Each structure stands twice: as C-alpha cells, then as structure tokens.
Amino acid sequence: MKTSSVELNPNKLVQYLNKPASEFTKEDIIKFIKENGIKMLTFRYIGGDGRLKALAFVIRDEEHLDNLLSAGERVDGSSLFTYIEADSSDLYVLPKYRTAFVNPFEEIPTLDILCSYFDKDGNPLASASETVMKKAAQVLTEKTGYELQSMGELEYYIIANKEDVNMAFPAVDQRGYHESNPFTKFDQLRKEAMMYISEAGGKIKYGHSEVGNFTDDKYYYEQNEIEFETDTLENTVDRLLIAKWMLRMLADQYGVIVSFAPKITVGKAGSGLHVHMKLLKDGKTVMVENGGVSDTAKTAIAGLLDIAAGITAFGNRIPTSYLRLVPHQEAPTNICWGDRNRSALIRVPLGWFSEESSKMVAIANPNYSEEFKSHSYKSTFEFRAADPSADLYLLMAAFAVGIRHGFEMDNALDVAKKLYIDVNIFKDEHKDRLAQLEHLPASCYESAQALKELKDIFMEYDVFSEGMINDTVNYLEGLDDNKLSERLYGKNEEIRKLVDSYIHVG
C-alpha cells in the first residue's frame, strides 16, 4: 500500500499496520491491540431486528485474545432471531478481521469487530442473511462473469426539542437540500459521524443536509444524508450497519433522536435508502458503451425491474414504508427507469459518459495542464424504492438475483426499452404514459403477494430457501396493513401513533 494512501487513510489500524483492511490478519489485530493499549474487545453482529448487537470481553492475556480471534464465541440464536428454536439455538460468532476498528465512544480503549454466524457443524449459518447475500453474489458471478458492487445513501432525521434549538436562522420548510450553517442545526453531528464512520473503514462519498425539515408544536426535525462509495456487497452492508449505530450513539450524546424511519409525517419528505450499483468484469466497469448506458447495464436494469415488486419484500418491511412511496415526493410508485429521472424506480444519474465531461476541469481552472482522464468508472444505476427498514443483506441478495435474472431473460433489452421513461410521469400531461406502467406494491401485504408470485426466481440456484421466502411472507402478512393508506386517510392521530411505533426501525 502506498505511503501516501496510508497517511490520508482515517482508519487507525490501516495507518498503524500500513496495509489495507482487506489484508488484516489475526497477528495484525493482536499486534495493534498490544502496541496501542487496547483493554477490551467487542464482538458485534446483526440481530433479527436489523441492529448491531454487542458481546464485550476484557482482554486477559495474549492467549485469551488469540483464542477469541481464532474460535469466536457462542451466542443464543433463539434470543436473536424469531425463527430459531430454543432447543437448537446455539450459534458461533466469528470475527471478520477486516472490519476491526477502535470504538470512538468508549472511555476504556476498546477494539470492535463485526462477526459472522456459523452453525454447530462450523458452516456459515444457512439462514443468516449474510450467507444468502454471499451465495447470491457468487451465483451472479458464476453465471454471468460480472461482479456486482453497490453503495447506499443513508437518509435520516434528527429530532430535537424545539426549545433547545436556536431558530434565529430558520430553514425553509421542505427546502433543506444542501443547506448549510447557520440554516442547518446539526451539521456538526453529521460531520462527526462521517469522521467516525471513516475511521471505522467506511468509504464515504459525501454528506449533506437533505430536503426534509419542519417543526411542530414540540419538535424540530432536520433531515440529513451520508452517501458512500461503491464497494463489495458485504462491505456495503457492514459499513451501513456501523454507520447507523454510530449515528445513534452520537445522537444520544447530543441529547437528540436520530430516526431512519421511512416516514416521519404525511406531507414531508421521507427517508429512503437509495442503492447505487455497477457491474465490473476483470475489475473494470461495464456500465458505459459508446458514450451512453451499455446494453449490459440495460440488461441488468431489466432484470431488476422484472422482479421489483418482490424486491420490496426485503427493502420496504414496515407499514410506514408505503406512506413514503407516493407520487410527487421523489419516491417511486411505478416500475420504470430513466436517465437522471427522479420519478423513476431506477435512475441512471449523470455519469461522466462523454469525452467532453473530462474537460470540464479545464474550463473551471484555465491553468489546468494535466492530461484529461475518463471518469466513466463512476457511472452507476440507482434503485430508489428501498428504505432503512430493509434487511440490508437480503436486499443486496435480491439485487444480485434480479441482475442475474436479467441476463437469463430472452427479451431483457426489449423490456428495458419498453420501461424507459424520459418524462416526469407524475405530471398530468404524461398520465397516459403513467397508465402504461405497473405499480409497485402499496403495502407490506401486497409486497408479500408479489414475493409469492416471484419466489421461483429468488429460489433458483438455491439462493433463497423456500423456508426463508415463507418466513418473509408470513412476517409481512402479519403486519395487517392491506389498504392501510386508505384506512388511515385523514386520521392524523392514528398516523402519528403508527409512525412512532416504527421510529427506531432497523
């Protein structure tokens, strides 16, 4: 690893060990702990509720540490997951060395590390979401030759007592996009989170205030976003999990609430989890062709659109998810795609496609004298329906399944052409085009029905098991939200109670 890369890398272990996190070994972790005064070790792993759990150890000696890093520890699976029975509940948790980071919130020097689940026979736990995701990614690569990378846009609200917020410089209601101090009040909290996440290995693209901001009689609400760079599916999920935990820890220190709920109240911007994706072959992007979106990318998009209704079963998992997916809120309701089009389910953002785009820097800087470089490697397509209630590992697995499905469709490019839009479908003058497009599910119940209809695609190559599909369907149907939007229309107090019950989702 280049010295300059280490000097600028915020991860303390990368700096100290002088190597990328992907190359960390057990000996590296022990070396860092011994030479940096680390006193405690924390294993972290995802629970059935989507939150990171914790198991803390006081490091007694090197033999004890070596044993923990080699053998892991036992946990009670039946207390972590509803589908694991008490009579066979023991699971192993084994640390993933590349995820180690210094916990910035502990007074006692502590190293945290994410873990994977293993069963009694020492195999990756088949029912673990992480295992399913890894299988989905492996099958995609085996069948197509492409590697899928992804990244998430993590949106959230900060909720503070209005009396504790200086309102001398109020932001304009629902006009907070990229607003700056002093019109935003929790810019510093976001920046601290960005630094902590980066120090824990997260590759952050940028952070900013988002559209949503408003006040009611008691509280001030401010929406923010932290967006990541593309990475492997596993790294994408691991870093999102750490980011959500760190934001909550900081909010607790600030005396405010952070919520990743998809909807806070009707009529105000909801919080999504937009996921950008790109395909690589031999380490190089295949997203761009002849200055535009490649046929490879269109094939992948077609596959995702074909099973999009079923993907919501993993990406929109609570009733309030569907209070967000309504027209005119930059949240998709119909199955379609387009360039730079925020009314579409899948959007292809500006992608540095043209040769001219590499020359913009010289226009902004007339003294620029370096050779122009192509930046088309940044090109992605963005799935805009999911929200932070998602089972993150299963959502990424579903994306891998959809993309693989696209390459197995006989008419993928025809489907992509048919579902392409170049207008805002929510405008009255385009209502005829809107009428031609299928709707996304409007509730968890409808999402469950879609998953049942599409289950053979998800189960192909043994990626998703029938038991996992059935458990997902039963969970979603059990939420009893069929036609909930119609039932709640105009009942603001009932809506508020529903939102409050899911305020700390995931």
Coordinates of C-alpha atoms in Angstrom, one line a residue:
M1 CA 0.0 0.0 0.0
K2 CA 1.4 3.4 -1.0
T3 CA 2.6 5.5 1.9
S4 CA 0.5 8.5 0.7
S5 CA -2.6 6.3 0.9
V6 CA -1.8 5.3 4.5
E7 CA -1.1 8.9 5.6
L8 CA -4.5 10.1 4.3
N9 CA -6.5 7.0 5.4
P10 CA -8.6 7.8 8.5
N11 CA -8.7 4.2 9.7
K12 CA -6.3 3.9 12.7
L13 CA -5.5 0.3 12.0
V14 CA -4.7 0.9 8.3
Q15 CA -2.3 3.7 9.3
Y16 CA -0.6 1.7 12.0
L17 CA -0.3 -1.6 10.2
N18 CA 0.5 0.0 6.9
K19 CA -1.8 -2.2 4.9
P20 CA -5.4 -2.2 3.6
A21 CA -8.1 -3.6 5.8
S22 CA -8.8 -6.4 3.4
E23 CA -5.3 -7.8 4.3
F24 CA -5.7 -7.7 8.1
T25 CA -4.6 -11.0 9.8
K26 CA -5.1 -12.3 13.3
E27 CA -1.5 -11.4 14.0
D28 CA -2.1 -7.8 12.8
I29 CA -5.1 -7.4 15.2
I30 CA -3.1 -8.8 18.1
K31 CA -0.1 -6.5 17.3
F32 CA -2.4 -3.4 17.2
I33 CA -4.1 -4.3 20.5
K34 CA -0.8 -5.0 22.3
E35 CA 1.0 -1.9 21.0
N36 CA -1.9 0.6 21.3
G37 CA -3.1 -0.1 24.9
I38 CA -6.4 -1.7 23.9
K39 CA -8.0 -3.2 27.0
M40 CA -11.3 -4.6 25.7
L41 CA -12.7 -6.3 22.6
T42 CA -16.3 -6.1 21.4
F43 CA -17.9 -8.6 19.0
R44 CA -20.7 -7.1 17.0
Y45 CA -23.3 -8.9 14.9
I46 CA -26.7 -8.2 13.4
G47 CA -29.8 -9.3 15.2
G48 CA -33.2 -10.1 13.7
D49 CA -34.3 -6.5 14.3
G50 CA -31.6 -5.2 12.0
R51 CA -29.5 -3.7 14.8
L52 CA -25.9 -4.4 15.8
K53 CA -25.6 -6.5 19.0
A54 CA -22.6 -6.5 21.3
L55 CA -20.6 -9.0 23.3
A56 CA -17.8 -7.4 25.3
F57 CA -14.6 -9.0 26.6
V58 CA -11.8 -7.9 28.9
I59 CA -8.6 -9.0 27.3
R60 CA -6.8 -11.1 30.0
D61 CA -3.6 -12.1 28.1
E62 CA -2.4 -12.9 24.6
E63 CA -3.6 -16.5 24.8
H64 CA -7.1 -15.3 25.6
L65 CA -7.1 -12.8 22.8
D66 CA -5.7 -15.4 20.3
N67 CA -8.5 -17.8 21.3
L68 CA -11.2 -15.2 20.8
L69 CA -9.9 -14.2 17.4
S70 CA -9.5 -17.9 16.3
A71 CA -12.5 -19.6 17.8
G72 CA -15.0 -16.8 18.3
E73 CA -17.7 -17.3 20.9
R74 CA -21.2 -18.9 21.4
V75 CA -24.5 -16.9 21.4
D76 CA -28.1 -17.7 21.9
G77 CA -29.7 -17.7 18.4
S78 CA -33.2 -18.0 19.7
S79 CA -32.9 -14.7 21.5
L80 CA -31.6 -13.0 18.4
F81 CA -33.9 -14.5 15.7
T82 CA -37.6 -15.5 16.0
Y83 CA -37.2 -18.4 13.6
I84 CA -34.5 -20.2 15.6
E85 CA -36.0 -22.7 18.1
A86 CA -34.8 -22.8 21.8
D87 CA -33.9 -26.5 21.6
S88 CA -31.2 -25.9 19.0
S89 CA -30.3 -22.3 19.4
D90 CA -26.6 -22.2 20.0
L91 CA -24.6 -20.3 17.3
Y92 CA -21.0 -19.4 16.8
V93 CA -20.0 -15.8 16.0
L94 CA -16.6 -15.5 14.3
P95 CA -14.8 -12.1 13.9
K96 CA -14.1 -10.7 10.4
Y97 CA -10.6 -9.1 10.8
R98 CA -11.0 -6.6 8.0
T99 CA -13.9 -4.9 10.0
A100 CA -11.9 -4.1 13.2
F101 CA -12.0 -0.5 14.4
V102 CA -11.2 1.5 17.5
N103 CA -14.5 2.3 19.3
P104 CA -14.6 6.1 19.5
F105 CA -17.3 6.2 22.2
E106 CA -15.6 4.1 24.9
E107 CA -13.6 5.6 27.7
I108 CA -11.8 2.3 28.1
P109 CA -9.7 1.7 25.0
T110 CA -11.7 -0.8 23.0
L111 CA -11.5 -2.6 19.6
D112 CA -14.8 -3.5 17.9
I113 CA -15.1 -6.1 15.2
L114 CA -18.0 -7.4 13.2
C115 CA -18.8 -11.1 13.2
S116 CA -20.5 -13.7 11.0
Y117 CA -22.7 -16.6 12.2
F118 CA -21.8 -20.3 12.0
D119 CA -23.8 -23.4 12.8
K120 CA -23.0 -26.3 15.1
D121 CA -21.0 -28.0 12.3
G122 CA -18.8 -25.0 11.7
N123 CA -20.6 -24.0 8.5
P124 CA -21.8 -20.5 7.7
L125 CA -25.4 -20.3 9.1
A126 CA -27.6 -21.1 6.1
S127 CA -30.5 -19.0 7.4
A128 CA -28.3 -15.9 8.1
S129 CA -29.0 -13.0 5.7
E130 CA -25.2 -12.5 5.2
T131 CA -24.9 -16.1 3.9
V132 CA -27.8 -15.7 1.5
M133 CA -26.2 -12.5 0.1
K134 CA -22.8 -14.1 -0.4
K135 CA -24.5 -17.0 -2.2
A136 CA -26.4 -14.6 -4.5
A137 CA -23.3 -12.7 -5.4
Q138 CA -21.4 -15.9 -6.1
V139 CA -24.1 -17.2 -8.3
L140 CA -24.3 -14.0 -10.2
T141 CA -20.6 -14.0 -11.0
E142 CA -20.6 -17.7 -11.8
K143 CA -23.5 -17.4 -14.3
T144 CA -22.6 -14.1 -15.9
G145 CA -18.9 -13.3 -15.2
Y146 CA -19.8 -10.0 -13.7
E147 CA -19.1 -8.7 -10.2
L148 CA -21.8 -6.5 -8.6
Q149 CA -20.7 -3.6 -6.4
S150 CA -23.1 -1.3 -4.6
M151 CA -23.3 1.7 -2.2
G152 CA -26.1 3.2 -0.1
E153 CA -27.4 6.7 0.5
L154 CA -28.3 6.7 4.2
E155 CA -31.0 9.3 4.9
Y156 CA -32.2 10.1 8.5
Y157 CA -33.9 12.7 10.6
I158 CA -32.6 14.4 13.7
I159 CA -35.4 15.2 16.1
A160 CA -34.8 17.8 18.8
N161 CA -36.8 19.7 21.4
K162 CA -37.7 22.9 19.6
E163 CA -36.9 24.9 22.7
D164 CA -33.3 23.7 22.6
V165 CA -32.7 24.8 19.0
N166 CA -31.7 28.3 18.0
M167 CA -34.2 29.3 15.4
A168 CA -32.7 32.7 14.6
F169 CA -31.9 31.3 11.1
P170 CA -34.8 29.0 10.1
A171 CA -34.5 26.8 7.1
V172 CA -37.4 27.0 4.5
D173 CA -39.8 24.1 5.1
Q174 CA -39.0 21.2 2.7
R175 CA -36.2 23.2 1.1
G176 CA -33.3 21.9 3.1
Y177 CA -31.4 20.3 0.3
H178 CA -27.6 21.0 0.7
E179 CA -28.5 23.8 3.1
S180 CA -25.5 24.9 5.3
N181 CA -24.9 26.5 8.6
P182 CA -26.5 28.5 10.2
F183 CA -29.7 27.4 8.5
T184 CA -29.0 23.8 9.5
K185 CA -28.6 23.0 13.2
F186 CA -27.0 19.5 13.2
D187 CA -24.3 19.8 10.6
Q188 CA -21.7 19.1 13.2
L189 CA -23.3 15.9 14.4
R190 CA -23.3 14.7 10.8
K191 CA -19.6 15.6 10.3
E192 CA -18.6 13.9 13.5
A193 CA -20.4 10.8 12.3
M194 CA -18.7 10.9 8.9
M195 CA -15.3 11.0 10.6
Y196 CA -16.1 8.2 13.0
I197 CA -17.5 6.0 10.2
S198 CA -14.4 6.7 8.1
E199 CA -12.1 5.8 10.9
A200 CA -14.0 2.5 11.1
G201 CA -13.3 1.8 7.5
G202 CA -16.4 3.3 5.8
K203 CA -15.7 4.8 2.4
I204 CA -17.8 7.9 2.4
K205 CA -18.5 9.9 -0.7
Y206 CA -20.0 12.9 1.0
G207 CA -22.6 14.1 3.5
H208 CA -25.2 16.9 3.3
S209 CA -28.5 18.2 4.6
E210 CA -31.5 16.8 2.8
V211 CA -34.8 18.2 1.7
G212 CA -36.8 17.5 4.8
N213 CA -37.1 20.0 7.6
F214 CA -40.0 21.2 9.6
T215 CA -41.2 21.9 13.1
D216 CA -44.4 21.1 15.1
D217 CA -45.6 22.4 18.4
K218 CA -42.8 20.4 20.3
Y219 CA -40.0 19.3 18.0
Y220 CA -37.6 20.5 15.4
Y221 CA -37.0 17.9 12.5
E222 CA -33.9 18.1 10.2
Q223 CA -33.1 15.6 7.5
N224 CA -29.6 14.6 6.6
E225 CA -27.8 12.1 4.3
I226 CA -24.5 10.3 4.3
E227 CA -23.6 8.7 1.0
F228 CA -21.0 6.0 0.5
E229 CA -18.7 5.0 -2.4
T230 CA -19.3 1.7 -4.3
D231 CA -17.8 -1.3 -2.7
T232 CA -18.4 -5.1 -2.4
L233 CA -21.9 -6.1 -1.3
E234 CA -20.5 -7.3 2.0
N235 CA -18.6 -4.1 2.7
T236 CA -21.6 -2.0 1.7
V237 CA -23.8 -3.6 4.3
D238 CA -21.2 -3.8 7.0
R239 CA -20.5 -0.1 6.8
L240 CA -24.2 0.9 6.7
L241 CA -24.7 -1.1 9.9
I242 CA -21.8 0.6 11.6
A243 CA -23.0 4.0 10.3
K244 CA -26.5 3.6 11.8
W245 CA -25.1 2.5 15.1
M246 CA -22.6 5.4 15.2
L247 CA -25.3 8.0 14.3
R248 CA -27.5 6.7 17.2
M249 CA -24.6 6.9 19.6
L250 CA -23.8 10.4 18.6
A251 CA -27.5 11.4 18.8
D252 CA -27.6 10.0 22.4
Q253 CA -24.5 12.2 23.3
Y254 CA -26.2 15.3 21.7
G255 CA -29.4 14.6 23.6
V256 CA -31.5 14.3 20.4
I257 CA -33.2 11.5 18.5
V258 CA -32.0 10.1 15.2
S259 CA -34.6 8.2 13.2
F260 CA -34.1 6.2 10.0
A261 CA -37.9 5.7 9.7
P262 CA -39.1 5.9 6.1
K263 CA -41.8 8.4 7.0
I264 CA -42.0 10.8 9.9
T265 CA -45.3 12.5 9.0
V266 CA -47.5 12.9 6.0
G267 CA -46.7 15.7 3.5
K268 CA -43.0 15.9 4.5
A269 CA -40.0 14.2 2.8
G270 CA -39.5 10.6 3.8
S271 CA -36.1 8.8 4.3
G272 CA -35.1 6.3 1.7
L273 CA -32.1 4.0 1.2
H274 CA -31.3 4.6 -2.4
V275 CA -28.8 2.0 -3.6
H276 CA -26.4 2.6 -6.5
M277 CA -25.0 -0.4 -8.4
K278 CA -22.4 -1.1 -11.0
L279 CA -21.1 -4.2 -12.7
L280 CA -17.4 -5.0 -13.2
K281 CA -15.6 -7.5 -15.4
D282 CA -12.0 -8.2 -14.7
G283 CA -12.0 -5.2 -12.3
K284 CA -13.3 -2.8 -14.9
T285 CA -16.7 -1.2 -15.2
V286 CA -19.0 -2.3 -18.0
M287 CA -21.7 0.4 -17.4
V288 CA -20.7 2.7 -20.3
E289 CA -20.8 2.0 -24.0
N290 CA -20.4 4.4 -26.9
G291 CA -20.9 7.4 -24.6
G292 CA -24.1 6.1 -23.1
V293 CA -25.7 3.4 -20.9
S294 CA -24.3 0.0 -22.1
D295 CA -26.5 -2.9 -23.1
T296 CA -25.0 -4.8 -20.2
A297 CA -26.4 -2.2 -17.8
K298 CA -29.7 -2.2 -19.5
T299 CA -29.9 -6.0 -19.2
A300 CA -29.2 -5.7 -15.5
I301 CA -31.9 -3.0 -15.1
A302 CA -34.5 -5.1 -17.0
G303 CA -33.9 -8.0 -14.6
L304 CA -34.3 -5.8 -11.5
L305 CA -37.5 -4.2 -12.9
D306 CA -38.9 -7.6 -13.7
I307 CA -38.8 -8.7 -10.1
A308 CA -39.0 -5.2 -8.5
A309 CA -42.3 -5.9 -6.8
G310 CA -40.7 -8.9 -5.0
I311 CA -37.6 -6.9 -4.0
T312 CA -39.8 -4.6 -1.9
A313 CA -40.3 -7.6 0.5
F314 CA -36.7 -7.1 1.5
G315 CA -36.3 -3.4 1.0
N316 CA -39.6 -2.0 2.5
R317 CA -40.5 -4.0 5.5
I318 CA -42.8 -1.9 7.7
P319 CA -46.2 -0.3 7.1
T320 CA -44.9 3.2 7.0
S321 CA -42.6 2.3 4.1
Y322 CA -45.6 2.7 1.9
L323 CA -46.5 6.1 3.3
R324 CA -43.3 7.2 1.6
L325 CA -43.9 5.6 -1.8
V326 CA -46.4 8.1 -3.0
P327 CA -46.4 10.4 -6.1
H328 CA -44.8 13.9 -6.2
Q329 CA -42.4 13.1 -3.3
E330 CA -39.4 12.0 -5.4
A331 CA -40.2 8.4 -4.3
P332 CA -41.1 5.9 -7.0
T333 CA -44.5 4.3 -7.3
N334 CA -44.2 2.7 -10.8
I335 CA -41.9 0.2 -12.3
C336 CA -39.8 2.0 -14.9
W337 CA -36.3 3.5 -15.4
G338 CA -34.8 6.6 -16.9
D339 CA -31.7 8.9 -17.2
R340 CA -31.4 11.5 -14.5
N341 CA -35.2 10.9 -13.8
R342 CA -36.2 11.0 -10.1
S343 CA -39.7 9.9 -10.8
A344 CA -38.4 6.5 -12.0
L345 CA -37.8 3.4 -9.9
I346 CA -34.3 3.0 -11.3
R347 CA -32.4 6.2 -12.3
V348 CA -29.2 6.4 -14.2
P349 CA -27.5 9.6 -12.8
L350 CA -25.1 11.8 -14.5
G351 CA -22.2 9.5 -15.3
W352 CA -19.3 11.3 -16.9
F353 CA -20.2 9.4 -20.1
S354 CA -18.9 11.9 -22.7
E355 CA -15.3 12.8 -23.6
E356 CA -16.2 16.4 -23.0
S357 CA -17.0 15.7 -19.4
S358 CA -13.4 15.1 -18.6
K359 CA -12.5 18.5 -19.9
M360 CA -14.8 20.5 -17.5
V361 CA -12.0 20.9 -15.1
A362 CA -10.0 23.0 -17.6
I363 CA -13.0 25.3 -18.1
A364 CA -13.3 25.8 -14.3
N365 CA -9.5 26.1 -14.0
P366 CA -7.9 27.7 -17.1
N367 CA -4.4 26.9 -15.7
Y368 CA -5.1 23.2 -15.6
S369 CA -2.3 21.4 -17.6
E370 CA -2.6 17.7 -16.8
E371 CA -3.8 15.0 -19.2
F372 CA -7.5 14.6 -19.2
K373 CA -8.8 11.4 -17.6
S374 CA -12.0 9.5 -18.2
H375 CA -14.2 9.3 -15.1
S376 CA -16.9 7.0 -16.6
Y377 CA -15.9 4.4 -13.9
K378 CA -18.1 6.4 -11.6
S379 CA -21.2 5.5 -13.6
T380 CA -23.9 3.7 -11.7
F381 CA -27.7 3.0 -11.8
E382 CA -29.7 3.7 -8.7
F383 CA -32.6 1.7 -7.2
R384 CA -34.8 4.3 -5.4
A385 CA -37.6 2.3 -3.7
A386 CA -35.8 0.8 -0.7
D387 CA -35.7 2.4 2.8
P388 CA -33.8 1.9 6.0
S389 CA -36.3 -0.7 7.2
A390 CA -34.6 -3.1 4.8
D391 CA -32.9 -6.3 5.7
L392 CA -29.7 -5.0 4.2
Y393 CA -28.0 -8.3 3.4
L394 CA -31.2 -9.7 1.9
L395 CA -31.8 -6.6 -0.1
M396 CA -28.3 -6.9 -1.7
A397 CA -29.0 -10.5 -2.3
A398 CA -32.3 -9.6 -4.1
F399 CA -30.4 -7.1 -6.3
A400 CA -27.9 -9.8 -7.3
V401 CA -30.8 -12.2 -8.1
G402 CA -32.6 -9.6 -10.2
I403 CA -29.5 -8.7 -12.2
R404 CA -28.7 -12.4 -12.8
H405 CA -32.3 -12.9 -13.9
G406 CA -31.9 -10.1 -16.4
F407 CA -29.1 -12.0 -18.1
E408 CA -31.3 -15.1 -18.2
M409 CA -34.3 -13.3 -19.8
D410 CA -34.7 -13.7 -23.5
N411 CA -36.1 -10.2 -24.0
A412 CA -34.2 -8.1 -21.5
L413 CA -33.3 -5.3 -23.9
D414 CA -36.9 -5.2 -25.2
V415 CA -38.1 -4.9 -21.6
A416 CA -35.6 -2.2 -20.9
K417 CA -36.8 -0.3 -24.0
K418 CA -40.4 -0.7 -23.1
L419 CA -40.0 0.5 -19.5
Y420 CA -37.8 3.5 -20.3
I421 CA -39.2 6.9 -19.5
D422 CA -37.9 10.4 -20.4
V423 CA -40.6 12.5 -18.7
N424 CA -41.9 13.2 -15.2
I425 CA -44.7 10.6 -15.1
F426 CA -46.4 12.4 -12.2
K427 CA -47.3 15.4 -14.3
D428 CA -50.8 15.5 -15.7
E429 CA -49.7 15.8 -19.3
H430 CA -47.9 12.4 -19.0
K431 CA -50.8 10.5 -17.4
D432 CA -51.2 8.3 -20.4
R433 CA -47.5 7.1 -20.0
L434 CA -48.1 6.6 -16.3
A435 CA -51.1 4.4 -17.0
Q436 CA -48.9 2.0 -19.1
L437 CA -46.6 1.2 -16.1
E438 CA -47.2 -1.4 -13.4
H439 CA -47.4 -0.2 -9.8
L440 CA -45.1 -1.2 -7.0
P441 CA -46.8 -2.8 -4.1
A442 CA -48.7 -0.3 -1.9
S443 CA -48.4 -2.2 1.4
C444 CA -46.4 -5.0 3.1
Y445 CA -49.3 -7.3 2.3
E446 CA -49.1 -6.6 -1.4
S447 CA -45.3 -7.0 -1.2
A448 CA -45.8 -10.4 0.3
Q449 CA -48.2 -11.4 -2.5
A450 CA -45.6 -10.3 -5.1
L451 CA -42.9 -12.3 -3.4
K452 CA -45.1 -15.4 -3.5
E453 CA -45.6 -14.9 -7.3
L454 CA -41.9 -14.4 -8.0
K455 CA -40.5 -16.9 -5.4
D456 CA -39.2 -19.4 -8.1
I457 CA -36.8 -16.7 -9.4
F458 CA -35.5 -15.9 -5.9
M459 CA -35.1 -19.6 -5.1
E460 CA -33.3 -20.5 -8.3
Y461 CA -29.8 -22.0 -7.7
D462 CA -30.7 -22.4 -4.0
V463 CA -30.0 -18.7 -3.3
F464 CA -33.2 -18.1 -1.2
S465 CA -34.7 -21.1 0.5
E466 CA -38.4 -21.8 0.5
G467 CA -38.4 -21.5 4.3
M468 CA -36.9 -18.0 4.1
I469 CA -39.4 -16.9 1.5
N470 CA -42.3 -18.3 3.5
D471 CA -41.0 -16.7 6.7
T472 CA -40.8 -13.3 4.9
V473 CA -44.3 -13.7 3.5
N474 CA -45.7 -14.6 6.9
Y475 CA -43.9 -11.7 8.6
L476 CA -45.2 -9.2 6.0
E477 CA -48.8 -10.5 6.0
G478 CA -48.8 -10.5 9.8
L479 CA -48.4 -6.7 9.8
D480 CA -52.0 -6.4 8.7
D481 CA -51.5 -3.3 6.5
N482 CA -53.6 -4.2 3.4
K483 CA -55.1 -0.9 2.1
L484 CA -53.7 0.8 5.2
S485 CA -53.2 4.2 3.4
E486 CA -56.9 4.2 2.6
R487 CA -57.8 3.2 6.1
L488 CA -55.7 6.0 7.6
Y489 CA -56.6 8.8 5.2
G490 CA -57.3 11.9 7.2
K491 CA -56.7 10.2 10.6
N492 CA -53.6 12.2 11.6
E493 CA -53.5 10.9 15.2
E494 CA -53.6 7.3 14.1
I495 CA -50.8 8.0 11.6
R496 CA -48.7 9.6 14.3
K497 CA -49.1 6.6 16.5
L498 CA -48.1 4.3 13.7
V499 CA -45.1 6.4 12.8
D500 CA -44.0 6.5 16.5
S501 CA -44.2 2.7 16.7
Y502 CA -41.6 2.4 14.0
I503 CA -39.5 5.4 14.8
H504 CA -36.4 3.3 15.7
V505 CA -36.6 0.8 12.8
G506 CA -33.5 -1.1 11.8

